[in-house]
PDB file of C-alpha atoms in Angstrom:
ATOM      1  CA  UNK A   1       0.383   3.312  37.094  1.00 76.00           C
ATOM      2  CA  UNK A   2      -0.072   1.582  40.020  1.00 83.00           C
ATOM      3  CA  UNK A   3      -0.558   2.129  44.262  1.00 87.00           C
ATOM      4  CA  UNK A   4       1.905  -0.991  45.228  1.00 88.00           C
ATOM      5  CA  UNK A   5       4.968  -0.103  47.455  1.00 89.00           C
ATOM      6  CA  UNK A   6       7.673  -2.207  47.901  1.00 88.00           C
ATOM      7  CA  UNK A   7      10.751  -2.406  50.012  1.00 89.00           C
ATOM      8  CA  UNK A   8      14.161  -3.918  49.718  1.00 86.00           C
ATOM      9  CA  UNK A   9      15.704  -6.259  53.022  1.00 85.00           C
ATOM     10  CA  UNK A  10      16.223  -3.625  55.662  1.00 87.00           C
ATOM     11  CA  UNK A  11      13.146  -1.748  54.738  1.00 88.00           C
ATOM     12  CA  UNK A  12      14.049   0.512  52.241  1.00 89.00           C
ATOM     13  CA  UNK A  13      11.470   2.113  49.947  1.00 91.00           C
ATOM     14  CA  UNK A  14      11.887   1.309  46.535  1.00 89.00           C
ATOM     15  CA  UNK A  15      11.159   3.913  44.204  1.00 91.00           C
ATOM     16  CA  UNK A  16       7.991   2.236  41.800  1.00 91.00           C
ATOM     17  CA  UNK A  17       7.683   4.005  38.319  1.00 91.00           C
ATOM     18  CA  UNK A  18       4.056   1.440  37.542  1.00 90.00           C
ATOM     19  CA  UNK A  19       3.602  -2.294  36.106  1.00 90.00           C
ATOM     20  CA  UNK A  20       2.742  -3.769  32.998  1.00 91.00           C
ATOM     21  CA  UNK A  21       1.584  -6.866  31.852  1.00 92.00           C
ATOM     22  CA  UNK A  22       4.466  -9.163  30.956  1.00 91.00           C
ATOM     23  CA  UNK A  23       4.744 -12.855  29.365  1.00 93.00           C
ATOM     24  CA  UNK A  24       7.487 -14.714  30.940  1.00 91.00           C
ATOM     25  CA  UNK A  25       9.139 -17.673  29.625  1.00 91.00           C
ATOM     26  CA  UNK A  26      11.452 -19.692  31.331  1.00 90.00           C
ATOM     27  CA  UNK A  27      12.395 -22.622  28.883  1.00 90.00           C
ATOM     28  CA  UNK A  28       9.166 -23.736  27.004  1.00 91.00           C
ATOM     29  CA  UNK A  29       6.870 -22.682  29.924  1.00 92.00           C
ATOM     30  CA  UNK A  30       5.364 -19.464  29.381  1.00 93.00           C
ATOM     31  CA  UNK A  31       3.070 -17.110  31.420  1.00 94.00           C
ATOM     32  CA  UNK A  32       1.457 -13.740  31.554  1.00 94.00           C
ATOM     33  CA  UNK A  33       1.738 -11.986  34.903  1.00 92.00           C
ATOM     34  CA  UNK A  34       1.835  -8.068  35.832  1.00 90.00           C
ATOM     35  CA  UNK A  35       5.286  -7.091  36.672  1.00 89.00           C
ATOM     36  CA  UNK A  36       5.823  -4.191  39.151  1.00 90.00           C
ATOM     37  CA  UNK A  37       8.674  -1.808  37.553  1.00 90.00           C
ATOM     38  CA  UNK A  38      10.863   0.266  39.806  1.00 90.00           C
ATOM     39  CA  UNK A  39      13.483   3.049  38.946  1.00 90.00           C
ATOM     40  CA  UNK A  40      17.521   2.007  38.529  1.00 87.00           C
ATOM     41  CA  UNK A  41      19.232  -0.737  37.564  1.00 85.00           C
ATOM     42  CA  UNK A  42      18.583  -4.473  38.360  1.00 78.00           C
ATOM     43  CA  UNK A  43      17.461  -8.116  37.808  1.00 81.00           C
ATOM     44  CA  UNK A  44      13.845  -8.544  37.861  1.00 82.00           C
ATOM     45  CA  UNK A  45      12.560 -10.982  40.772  1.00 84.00           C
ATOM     46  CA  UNK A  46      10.136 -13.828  40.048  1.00 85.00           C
ATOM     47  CA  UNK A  47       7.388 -14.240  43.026  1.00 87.00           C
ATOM     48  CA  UNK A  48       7.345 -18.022  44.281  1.00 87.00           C
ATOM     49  CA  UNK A  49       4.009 -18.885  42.792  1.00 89.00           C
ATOM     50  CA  UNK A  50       5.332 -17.802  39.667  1.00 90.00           C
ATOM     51  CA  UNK A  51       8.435 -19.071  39.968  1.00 89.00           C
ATOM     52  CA  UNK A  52       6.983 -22.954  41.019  1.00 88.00           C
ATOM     53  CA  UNK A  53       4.610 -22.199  37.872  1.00 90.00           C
ATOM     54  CA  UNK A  54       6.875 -22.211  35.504  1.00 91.00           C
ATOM     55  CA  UNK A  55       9.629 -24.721  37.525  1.00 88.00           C
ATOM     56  CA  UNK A  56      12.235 -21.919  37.964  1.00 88.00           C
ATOM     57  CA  UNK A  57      12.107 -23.387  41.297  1.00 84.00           C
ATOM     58  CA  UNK A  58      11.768 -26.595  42.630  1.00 79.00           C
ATOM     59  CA  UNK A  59      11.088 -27.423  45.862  1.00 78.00           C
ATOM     60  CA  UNK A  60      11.287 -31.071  47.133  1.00 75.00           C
ATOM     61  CA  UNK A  61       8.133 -32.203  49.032  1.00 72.00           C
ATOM     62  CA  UNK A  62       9.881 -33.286  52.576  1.00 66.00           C
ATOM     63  CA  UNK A  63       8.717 -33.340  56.000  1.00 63.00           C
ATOM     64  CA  UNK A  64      11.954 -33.231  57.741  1.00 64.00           C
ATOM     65  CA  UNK A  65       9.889 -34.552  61.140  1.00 65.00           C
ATOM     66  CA  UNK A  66       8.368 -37.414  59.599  1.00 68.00           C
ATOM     67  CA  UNK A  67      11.198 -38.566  57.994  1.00 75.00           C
ATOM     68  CA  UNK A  68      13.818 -38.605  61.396  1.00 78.00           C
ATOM     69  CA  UNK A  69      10.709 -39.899  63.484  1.00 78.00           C
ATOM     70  CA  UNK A  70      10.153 -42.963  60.968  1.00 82.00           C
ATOM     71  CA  UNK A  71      13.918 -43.001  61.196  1.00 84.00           C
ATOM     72  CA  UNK A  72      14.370 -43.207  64.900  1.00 83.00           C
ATOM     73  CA  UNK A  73      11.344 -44.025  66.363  1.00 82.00           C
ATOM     74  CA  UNK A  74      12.682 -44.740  69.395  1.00 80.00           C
ATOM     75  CA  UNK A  75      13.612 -41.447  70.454  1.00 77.00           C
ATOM     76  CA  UNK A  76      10.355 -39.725  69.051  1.00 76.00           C
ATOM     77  CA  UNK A  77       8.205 -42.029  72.029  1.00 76.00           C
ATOM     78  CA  UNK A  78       6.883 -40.777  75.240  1.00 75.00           C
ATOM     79  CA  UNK A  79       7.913 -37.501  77.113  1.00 74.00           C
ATOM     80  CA  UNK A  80      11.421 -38.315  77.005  1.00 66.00           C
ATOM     81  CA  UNK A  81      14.796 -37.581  79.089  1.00 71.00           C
ATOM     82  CA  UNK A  82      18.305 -38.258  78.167  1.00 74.00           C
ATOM     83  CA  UNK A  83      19.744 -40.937  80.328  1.00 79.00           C
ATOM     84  CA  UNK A  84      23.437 -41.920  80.668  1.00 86.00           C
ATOM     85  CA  UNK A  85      24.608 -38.740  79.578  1.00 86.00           C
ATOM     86  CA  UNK A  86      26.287 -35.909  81.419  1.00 87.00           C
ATOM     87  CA  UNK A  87      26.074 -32.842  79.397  1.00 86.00           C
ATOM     88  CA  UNK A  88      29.403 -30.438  80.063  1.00 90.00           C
ATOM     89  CA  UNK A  89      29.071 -26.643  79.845  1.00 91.00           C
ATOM     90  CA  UNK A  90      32.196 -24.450  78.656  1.00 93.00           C
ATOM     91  CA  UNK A  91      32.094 -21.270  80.456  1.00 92.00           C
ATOM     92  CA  UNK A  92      34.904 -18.608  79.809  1.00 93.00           C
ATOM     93  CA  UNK A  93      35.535 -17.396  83.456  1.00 92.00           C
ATOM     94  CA  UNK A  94      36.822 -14.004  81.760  1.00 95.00           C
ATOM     95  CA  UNK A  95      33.747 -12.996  81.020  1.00 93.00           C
ATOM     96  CA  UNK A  96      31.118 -11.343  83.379  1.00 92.00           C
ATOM     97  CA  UNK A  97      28.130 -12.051  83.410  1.00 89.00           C
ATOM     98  CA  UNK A  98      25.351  -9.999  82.184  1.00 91.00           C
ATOM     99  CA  UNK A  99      21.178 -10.177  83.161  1.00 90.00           C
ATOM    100  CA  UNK A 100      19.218  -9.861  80.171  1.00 87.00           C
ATOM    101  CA  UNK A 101      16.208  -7.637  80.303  1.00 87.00           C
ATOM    102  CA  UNK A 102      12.456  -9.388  79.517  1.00 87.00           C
ATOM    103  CA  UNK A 103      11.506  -9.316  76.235  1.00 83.00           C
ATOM    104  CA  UNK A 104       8.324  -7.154  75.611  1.00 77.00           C
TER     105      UNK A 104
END
């Protein structure tokens, strides 16, 4: 038996039934976790520490910033404004326009 709730995308309540303690094996890692266990039918979901654990997911170690700055270093430099470049906006004139409330 166990107290956890848990809730699908959108928010939903999922009905829990309890947990036991479960060894997973994913090739010839294997680990012992507790696994929550809800009511109906379904795939069971791994938990990312888990999952990295026993490398049912890999996740490449890359710093998408540091890699274009080393790249173009030129443009990461200073405070920086575009120069020699017009930018064009495409407005659809059938359209009218609307004032957005502030958001709270």
């Amino acid at each position: 038996q166990t107290n956890k709730q848990l809730f699908a995308y959108g928010g939903t309540k999922l009905p829990v039934t309890g947990k036991l303690n479960a060894s997973i094996k994913v090739g010839e890692r294997e680990v012992r976790r507790d696994a929550i266990v809800i009511a109906g039918k379904g795939e069971f979901l791994l938990g990312r520490a888990t999952s990295l654990e026993l490398q049912a997911l890999l996740l490449p170690e890359v710093n998408a910033v540091d890699t274009l700055e080393t790249k173009y270093p030129e443009v990461f430099n200073g405070i920086g404004k575009l120069v020699g470049y017009q930018a064009e906006l495409h407005i659809n004139t059938d359209i009218p326009p609307v004032a957005q409330s502030q958001r709270r």
